[in-house]
Short mmCIF file of C-alpha atoms and ligand atoms in Angstrom, two decimals:
data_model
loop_
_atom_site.label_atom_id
_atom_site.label_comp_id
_atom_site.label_asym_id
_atom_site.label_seq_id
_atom_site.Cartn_x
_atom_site.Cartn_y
_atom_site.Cartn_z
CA UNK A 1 -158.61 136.09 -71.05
CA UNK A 2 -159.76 132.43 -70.29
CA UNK A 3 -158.32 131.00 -67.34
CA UNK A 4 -156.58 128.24 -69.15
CA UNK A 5 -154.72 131.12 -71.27
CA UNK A 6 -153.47 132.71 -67.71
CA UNK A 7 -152.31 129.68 -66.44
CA UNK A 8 -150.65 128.99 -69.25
CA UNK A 9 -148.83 132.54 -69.25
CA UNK A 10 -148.08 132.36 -65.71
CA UNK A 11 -146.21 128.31 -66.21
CA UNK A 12 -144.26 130.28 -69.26
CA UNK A 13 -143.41 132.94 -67.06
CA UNK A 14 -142.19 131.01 -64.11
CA UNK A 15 -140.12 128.82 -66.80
CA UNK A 16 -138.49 132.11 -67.99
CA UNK A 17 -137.53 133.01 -64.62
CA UNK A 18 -135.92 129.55 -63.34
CA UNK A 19 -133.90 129.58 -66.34
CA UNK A 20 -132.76 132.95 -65.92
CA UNK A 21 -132.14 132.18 -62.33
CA UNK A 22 -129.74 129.11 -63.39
CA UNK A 23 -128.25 130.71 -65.74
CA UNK A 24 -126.95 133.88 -64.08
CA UNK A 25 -126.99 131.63 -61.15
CA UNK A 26 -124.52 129.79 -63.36
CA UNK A 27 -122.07 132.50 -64.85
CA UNK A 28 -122.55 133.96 -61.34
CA UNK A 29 -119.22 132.26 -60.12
CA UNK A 30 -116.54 133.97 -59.33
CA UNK A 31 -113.45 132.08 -59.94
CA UNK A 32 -110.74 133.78 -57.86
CA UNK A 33 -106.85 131.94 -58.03
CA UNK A 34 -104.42 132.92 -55.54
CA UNK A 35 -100.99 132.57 -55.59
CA UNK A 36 -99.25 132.13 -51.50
CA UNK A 37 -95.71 131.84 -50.87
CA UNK A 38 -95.42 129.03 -49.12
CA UNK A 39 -95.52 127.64 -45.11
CA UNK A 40 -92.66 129.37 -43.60
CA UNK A 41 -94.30 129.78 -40.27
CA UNK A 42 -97.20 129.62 -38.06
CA UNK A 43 -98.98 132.91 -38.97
CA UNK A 44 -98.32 131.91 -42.73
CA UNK A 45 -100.15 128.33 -42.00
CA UNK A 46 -102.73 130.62 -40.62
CA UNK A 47 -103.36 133.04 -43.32
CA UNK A 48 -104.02 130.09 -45.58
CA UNK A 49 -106.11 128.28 -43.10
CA UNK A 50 -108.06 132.11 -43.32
CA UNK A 51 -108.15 132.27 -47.49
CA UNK A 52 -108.92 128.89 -47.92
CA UNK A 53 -111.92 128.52 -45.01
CA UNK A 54 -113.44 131.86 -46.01
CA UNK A 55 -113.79 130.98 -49.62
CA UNK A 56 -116.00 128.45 -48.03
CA UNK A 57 -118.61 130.70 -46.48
CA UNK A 58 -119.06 132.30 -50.74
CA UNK A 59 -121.44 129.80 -52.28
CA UNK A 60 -120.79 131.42 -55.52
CA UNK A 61 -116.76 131.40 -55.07
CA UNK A 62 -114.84 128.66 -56.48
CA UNK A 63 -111.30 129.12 -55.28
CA UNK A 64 -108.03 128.42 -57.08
CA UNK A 65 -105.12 127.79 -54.42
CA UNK A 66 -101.90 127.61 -55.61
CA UNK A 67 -98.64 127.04 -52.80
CA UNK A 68 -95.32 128.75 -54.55
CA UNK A 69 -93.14 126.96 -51.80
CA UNK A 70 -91.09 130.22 -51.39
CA UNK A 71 -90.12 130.39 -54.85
CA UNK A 72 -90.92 133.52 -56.57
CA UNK A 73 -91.02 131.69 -59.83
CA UNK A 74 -93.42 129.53 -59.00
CA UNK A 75 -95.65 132.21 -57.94
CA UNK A 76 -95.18 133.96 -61.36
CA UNK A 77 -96.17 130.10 -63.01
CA UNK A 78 -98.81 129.80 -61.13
CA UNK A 79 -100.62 133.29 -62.46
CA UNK A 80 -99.42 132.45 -65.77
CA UNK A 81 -101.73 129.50 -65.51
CA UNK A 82 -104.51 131.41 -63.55
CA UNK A 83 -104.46 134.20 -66.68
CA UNK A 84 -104.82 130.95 -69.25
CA UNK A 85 -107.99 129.71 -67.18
CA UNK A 86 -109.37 133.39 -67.51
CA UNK A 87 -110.13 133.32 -63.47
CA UNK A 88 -112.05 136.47 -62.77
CA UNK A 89 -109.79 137.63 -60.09
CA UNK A 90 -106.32 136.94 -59.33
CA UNK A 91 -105.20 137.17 -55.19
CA UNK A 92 -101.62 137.11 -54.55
CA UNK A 93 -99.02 137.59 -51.40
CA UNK A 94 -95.59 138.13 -53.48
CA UNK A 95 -92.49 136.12 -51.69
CA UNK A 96 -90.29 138.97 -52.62
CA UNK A 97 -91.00 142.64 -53.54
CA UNK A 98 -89.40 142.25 -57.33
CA UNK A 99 -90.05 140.25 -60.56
CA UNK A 100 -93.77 140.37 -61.18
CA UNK A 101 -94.15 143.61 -63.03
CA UNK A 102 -94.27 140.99 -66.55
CA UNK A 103 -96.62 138.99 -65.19
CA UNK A 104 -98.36 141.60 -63.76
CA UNK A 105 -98.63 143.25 -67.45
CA UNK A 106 -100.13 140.17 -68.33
CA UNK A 107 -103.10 140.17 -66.06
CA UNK A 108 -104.14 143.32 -66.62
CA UNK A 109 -103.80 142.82 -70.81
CA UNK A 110 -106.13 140.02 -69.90
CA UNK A 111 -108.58 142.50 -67.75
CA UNK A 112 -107.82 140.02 -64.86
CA UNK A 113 -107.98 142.86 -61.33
CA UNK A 114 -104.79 141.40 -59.17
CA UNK A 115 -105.47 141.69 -55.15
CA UNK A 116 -102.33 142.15 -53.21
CA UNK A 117 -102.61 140.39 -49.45
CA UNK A 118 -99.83 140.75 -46.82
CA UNK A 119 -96.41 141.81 -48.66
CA UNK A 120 -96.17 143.56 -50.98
CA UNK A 121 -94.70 144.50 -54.81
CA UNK A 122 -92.53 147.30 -55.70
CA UNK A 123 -93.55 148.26 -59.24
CA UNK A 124 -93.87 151.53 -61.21
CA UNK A 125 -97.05 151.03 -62.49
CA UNK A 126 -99.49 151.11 -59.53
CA UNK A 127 -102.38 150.52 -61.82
CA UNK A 128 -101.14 146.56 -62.37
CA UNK A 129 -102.86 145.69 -58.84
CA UNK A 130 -106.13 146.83 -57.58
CA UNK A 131 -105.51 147.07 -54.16
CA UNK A 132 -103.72 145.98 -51.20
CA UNK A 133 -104.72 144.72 -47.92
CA UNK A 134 -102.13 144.01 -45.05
CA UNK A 135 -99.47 145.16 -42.07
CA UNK A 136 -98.21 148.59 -42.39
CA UNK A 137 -94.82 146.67 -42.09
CA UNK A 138 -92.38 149.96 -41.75
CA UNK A 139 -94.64 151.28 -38.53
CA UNK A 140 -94.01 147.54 -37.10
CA UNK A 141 -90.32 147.87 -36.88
CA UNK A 142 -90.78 151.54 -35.53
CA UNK A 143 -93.06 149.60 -32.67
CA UNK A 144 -90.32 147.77 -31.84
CA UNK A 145 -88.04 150.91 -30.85
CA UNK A 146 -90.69 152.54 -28.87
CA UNK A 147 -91.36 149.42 -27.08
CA UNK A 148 -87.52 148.86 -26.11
CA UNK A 149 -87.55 152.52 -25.35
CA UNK A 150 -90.38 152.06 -23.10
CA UNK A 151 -88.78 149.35 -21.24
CA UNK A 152 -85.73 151.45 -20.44
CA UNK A 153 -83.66 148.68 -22.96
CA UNK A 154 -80.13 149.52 -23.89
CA UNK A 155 -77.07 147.68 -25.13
CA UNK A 156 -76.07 145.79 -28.17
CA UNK A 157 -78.81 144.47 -30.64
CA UNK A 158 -79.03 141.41 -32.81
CA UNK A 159 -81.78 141.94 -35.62
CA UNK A 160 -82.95 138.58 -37.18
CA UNK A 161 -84.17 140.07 -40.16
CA UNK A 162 -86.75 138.05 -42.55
CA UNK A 163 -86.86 136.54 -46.06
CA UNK A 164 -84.25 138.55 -48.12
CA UNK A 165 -86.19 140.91 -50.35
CA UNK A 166 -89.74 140.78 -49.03
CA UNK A 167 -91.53 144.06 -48.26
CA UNK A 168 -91.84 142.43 -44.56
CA UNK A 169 -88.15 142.75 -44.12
CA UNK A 170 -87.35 145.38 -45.61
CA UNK A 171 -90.19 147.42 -43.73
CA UNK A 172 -89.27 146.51 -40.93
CA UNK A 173 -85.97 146.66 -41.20
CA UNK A 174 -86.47 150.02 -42.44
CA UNK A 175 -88.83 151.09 -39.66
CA UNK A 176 -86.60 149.65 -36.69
CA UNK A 177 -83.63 151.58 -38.06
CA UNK A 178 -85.17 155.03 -39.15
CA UNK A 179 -86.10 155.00 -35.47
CA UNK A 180 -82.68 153.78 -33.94
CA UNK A 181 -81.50 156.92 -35.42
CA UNK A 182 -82.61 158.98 -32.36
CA UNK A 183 -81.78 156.08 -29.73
CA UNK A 184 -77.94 155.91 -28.73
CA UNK A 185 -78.67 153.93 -26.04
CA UNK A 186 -78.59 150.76 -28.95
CA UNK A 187 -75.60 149.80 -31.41
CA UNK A 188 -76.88 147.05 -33.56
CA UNK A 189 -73.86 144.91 -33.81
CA UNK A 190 -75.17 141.86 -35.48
CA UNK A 191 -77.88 142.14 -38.65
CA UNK A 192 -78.57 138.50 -40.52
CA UNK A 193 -81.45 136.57 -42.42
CA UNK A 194 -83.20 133.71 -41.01
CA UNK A 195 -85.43 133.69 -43.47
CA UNK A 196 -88.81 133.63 -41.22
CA UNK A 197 -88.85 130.19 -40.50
CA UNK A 198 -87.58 127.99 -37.05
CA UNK A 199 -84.64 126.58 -38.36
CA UNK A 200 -82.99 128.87 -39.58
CA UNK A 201 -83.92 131.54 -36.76
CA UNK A 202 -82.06 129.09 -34.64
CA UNK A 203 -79.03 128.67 -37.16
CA UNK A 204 -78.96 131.98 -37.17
CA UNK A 205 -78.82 132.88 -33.61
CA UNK A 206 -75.70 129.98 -33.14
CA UNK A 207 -74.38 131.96 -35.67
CA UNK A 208 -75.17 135.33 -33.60
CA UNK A 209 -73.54 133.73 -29.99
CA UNK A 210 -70.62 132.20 -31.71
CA UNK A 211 -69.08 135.62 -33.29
CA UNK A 212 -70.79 137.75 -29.99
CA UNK A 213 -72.03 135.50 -26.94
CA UNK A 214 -72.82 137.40 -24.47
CA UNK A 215 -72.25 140.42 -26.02
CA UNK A 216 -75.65 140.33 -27.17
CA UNK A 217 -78.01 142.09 -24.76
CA UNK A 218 -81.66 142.33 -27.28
CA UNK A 219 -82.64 140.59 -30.15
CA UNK A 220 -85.39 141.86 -32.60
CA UNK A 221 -86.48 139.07 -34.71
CA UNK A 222 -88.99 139.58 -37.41
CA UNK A 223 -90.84 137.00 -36.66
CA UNK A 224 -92.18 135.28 -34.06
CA UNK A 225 -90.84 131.47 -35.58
CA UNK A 226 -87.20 132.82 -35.90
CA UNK A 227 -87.57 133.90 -32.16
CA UNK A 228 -88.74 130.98 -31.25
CA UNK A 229 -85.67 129.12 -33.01
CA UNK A 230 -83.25 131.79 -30.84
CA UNK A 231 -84.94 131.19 -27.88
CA UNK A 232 -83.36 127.15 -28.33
CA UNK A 233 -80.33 128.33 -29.56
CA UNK A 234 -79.68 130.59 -26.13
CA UNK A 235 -80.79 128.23 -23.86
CA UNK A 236 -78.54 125.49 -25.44
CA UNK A 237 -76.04 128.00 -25.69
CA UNK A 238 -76.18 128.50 -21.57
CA UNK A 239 -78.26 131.91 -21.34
CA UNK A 240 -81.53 132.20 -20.57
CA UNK A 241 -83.96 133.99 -23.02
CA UNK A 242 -86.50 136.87 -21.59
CA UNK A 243 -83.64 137.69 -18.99
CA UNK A 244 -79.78 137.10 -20.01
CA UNK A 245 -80.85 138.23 -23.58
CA UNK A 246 -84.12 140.48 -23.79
CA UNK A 247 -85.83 139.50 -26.86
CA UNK A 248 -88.95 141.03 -29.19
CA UNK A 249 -90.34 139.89 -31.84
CA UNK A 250 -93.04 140.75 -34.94
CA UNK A 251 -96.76 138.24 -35.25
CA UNK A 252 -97.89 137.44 -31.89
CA UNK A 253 -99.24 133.85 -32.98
CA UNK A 254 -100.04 131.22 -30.06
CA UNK A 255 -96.39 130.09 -30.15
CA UNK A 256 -94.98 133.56 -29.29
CA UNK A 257 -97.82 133.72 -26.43
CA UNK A 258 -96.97 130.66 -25.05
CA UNK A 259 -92.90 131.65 -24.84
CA UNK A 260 -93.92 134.99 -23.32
CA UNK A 261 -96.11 132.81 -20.67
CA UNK A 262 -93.30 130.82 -19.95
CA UNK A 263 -90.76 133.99 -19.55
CA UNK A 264 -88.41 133.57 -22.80
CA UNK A 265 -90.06 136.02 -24.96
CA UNK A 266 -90.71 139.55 -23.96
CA UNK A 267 -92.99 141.02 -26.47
CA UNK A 268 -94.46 140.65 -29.66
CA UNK A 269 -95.65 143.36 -32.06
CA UNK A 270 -98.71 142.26 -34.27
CA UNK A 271 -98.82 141.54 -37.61
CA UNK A 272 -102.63 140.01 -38.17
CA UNK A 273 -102.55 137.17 -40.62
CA UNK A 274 -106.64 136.60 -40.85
CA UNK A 275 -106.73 138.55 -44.31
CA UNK A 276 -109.66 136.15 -45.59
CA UNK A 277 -112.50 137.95 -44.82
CA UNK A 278 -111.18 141.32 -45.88
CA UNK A 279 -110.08 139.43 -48.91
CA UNK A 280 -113.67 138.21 -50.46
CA UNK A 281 -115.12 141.10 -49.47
CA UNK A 282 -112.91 142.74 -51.88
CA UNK A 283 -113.43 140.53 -54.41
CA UNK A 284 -117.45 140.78 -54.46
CA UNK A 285 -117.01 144.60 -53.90
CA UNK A 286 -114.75 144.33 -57.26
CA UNK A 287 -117.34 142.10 -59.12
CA UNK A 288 -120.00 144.19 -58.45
CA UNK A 289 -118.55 146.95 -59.87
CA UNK A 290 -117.61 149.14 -56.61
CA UNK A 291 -114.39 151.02 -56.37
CA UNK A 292 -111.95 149.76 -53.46
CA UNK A 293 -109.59 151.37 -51.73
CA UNK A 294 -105.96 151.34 -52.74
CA UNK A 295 -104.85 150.46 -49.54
CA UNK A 296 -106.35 148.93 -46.26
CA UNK A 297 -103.93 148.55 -43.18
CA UNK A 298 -104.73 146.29 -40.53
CA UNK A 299 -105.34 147.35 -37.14
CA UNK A 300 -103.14 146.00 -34.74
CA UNK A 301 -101.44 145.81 -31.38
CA UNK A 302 -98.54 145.40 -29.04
CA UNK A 303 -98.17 142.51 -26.34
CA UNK A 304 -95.58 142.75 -23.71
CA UNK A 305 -95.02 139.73 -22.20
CA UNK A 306 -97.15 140.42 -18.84
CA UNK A 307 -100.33 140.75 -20.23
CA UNK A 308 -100.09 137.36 -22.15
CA UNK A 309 -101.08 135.08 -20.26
CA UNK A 310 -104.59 137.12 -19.52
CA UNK A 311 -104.60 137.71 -23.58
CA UNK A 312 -103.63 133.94 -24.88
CA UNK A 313 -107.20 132.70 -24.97
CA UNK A 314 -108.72 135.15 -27.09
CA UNK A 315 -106.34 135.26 -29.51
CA UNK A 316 -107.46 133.08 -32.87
CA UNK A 317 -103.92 132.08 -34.82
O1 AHR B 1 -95.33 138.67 -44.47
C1 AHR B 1 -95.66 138.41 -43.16
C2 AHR B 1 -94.54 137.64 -42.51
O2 AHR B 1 -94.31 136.47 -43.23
C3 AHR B 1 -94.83 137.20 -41.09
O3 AHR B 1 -94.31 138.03 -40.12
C4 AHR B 1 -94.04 135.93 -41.05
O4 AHR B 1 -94.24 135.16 -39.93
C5 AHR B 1 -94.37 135.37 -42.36
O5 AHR B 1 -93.74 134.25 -42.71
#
């Protein structure tokens, strides 16, 4: 073969490959939506700071980010419109446990794989989401009865339970009372809603002192916000929080370290919100084909309010 002809081969060749290259390169992309509930609290601003900086690190994921502001029908909107744009993977954290299974349907009629982060649905049909990555929720609320028990706690409890109808109140709802069951040194005498978020943890709690005062010797709250909203409530109330009224609480964000350094808060159980790594890994293990587990539960601790001072700086939300 003449040298001119090899060339020539090896130019056609090349040309063949680059366009290959920009073409795969091209339909490459993996176009992911996801659906979050909204900004309730601090670990909720950072599990979206997690999703939407990781997507960052995947050149070749382009991410769809959709805020339901607590409303489960936005949520179901918002996938409605992520199914119409054919996005190769759907990621959602459901406000409530109920009212997807239609939409649901719909994604997988449209072969679109649904990750569930963080709560999660109750539906019959297990095969409408691929898998699900979060807090064993039910074990958290059992945490929080071993850790009172460990304290030598006793007396009347206030639970501050979550959002009405999310898996992260019920489990741990659930969890806290299954264990109760053995522990008559506790009568839960008060058991209302503030909704995971500051305001109405501290509505709540005026609400708690006002029909018990200082009847009230513990207070679970489910999250770390809501505790934070009691913790104003008792002091302007005349008590003081950490002592008068002993108080735990579910997250362990930099807000719930800071009132355990400053004595009003005497533990937090975790509940890890940084679910965006674990979350594109998923999604490239799912677009390459490879099988995922139905179910990945985070690893995570308890933090009694001695060790946080020592603990605050390497925590990262
Ligand atoms: O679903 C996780 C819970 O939701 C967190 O405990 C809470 O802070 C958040 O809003």
């Amino acid at each position: 073969m003449k040298r001119s002809s090899i060339v020539f081969a090896l130019v056609i060749v090349c040309l063949v490959l680059v366009m290959a290259v920009s073409v795969n390169g091209a339909a490459k992309k993996i176009v992911v939506g996801f659906s979050q509930i909204g900004a309730e609290s601090a670990w909720r601003t950072a599990d979206t700071e997690s999703i939407i900086s990781e997507a960052k690190k995947y050149p070749n994921i382009v991410l769809k980010f959709s805020d339901a502001q607590q409303k489960p029908e936005n949520q179901i909107k918002a996938m409605r419109s992520f199914i119409a744009q054919k996005v190769d993977v759907i990621g959602f954290t459901p406000v409530v446990e109920t009212g997807y299974e239609p939409v649901l349907r719909e994604a997988k009629r449209a072969h679109i794989p649904v990750i569930i982060i963080d709560r999660m649905v109750d539906v019959k049909d297990n095969s409408l989401w691929v898998t699900h990555m979060g807090s064993d929720m039910v074990e958290e609320g059992r945490k929080v009865v071993r850790f009172m028990v460990e304290k030598g706690w006793k007396g009347n409890v206030a639970e501050m339970v979550g959002t009405v109808g999310s898996s992260a109140a019920i489990g741990r709802h659930q969890g806290f009372n299954e264990m109760l069951k053995d522990h008559p040194e506790f009568k839960v005498i008060l058991s209302e809603s503030g909704n995971f978020t500051r305001s109405e943890g501290k509505q709540c709690m005026e609400a708690f002192l006002k029909a018990q005062g200082k009847n009230i010797n513990i207070l679970f709250a489910h999250n770390d916000d809501m505790a934070i909203g009691a913790i104003q409530a008792i002091e302007e109330y005349g008590l003081k929080p950490g002592v008068d009224i002993k108080i735990i609480s579910i997250d362990a964000t930099h807000d719930g370290f800071q009132a355990m350094i400053e004595g009003k808060l005497n533990c937090v159980v975790e509940c890890n919100p940084l679910l965006g790594p674990q979350f594109y890994e998923a999604v490239q293990n799912l677009m390459a084909g490879k099988k995922l587990p139905k179910e990945t539960v985070t690893k995570e601790g308890v933090f009694p309010m001695e060790v946080a001072k020592d603990v605050m700086p390497t925590r990262k939300y």
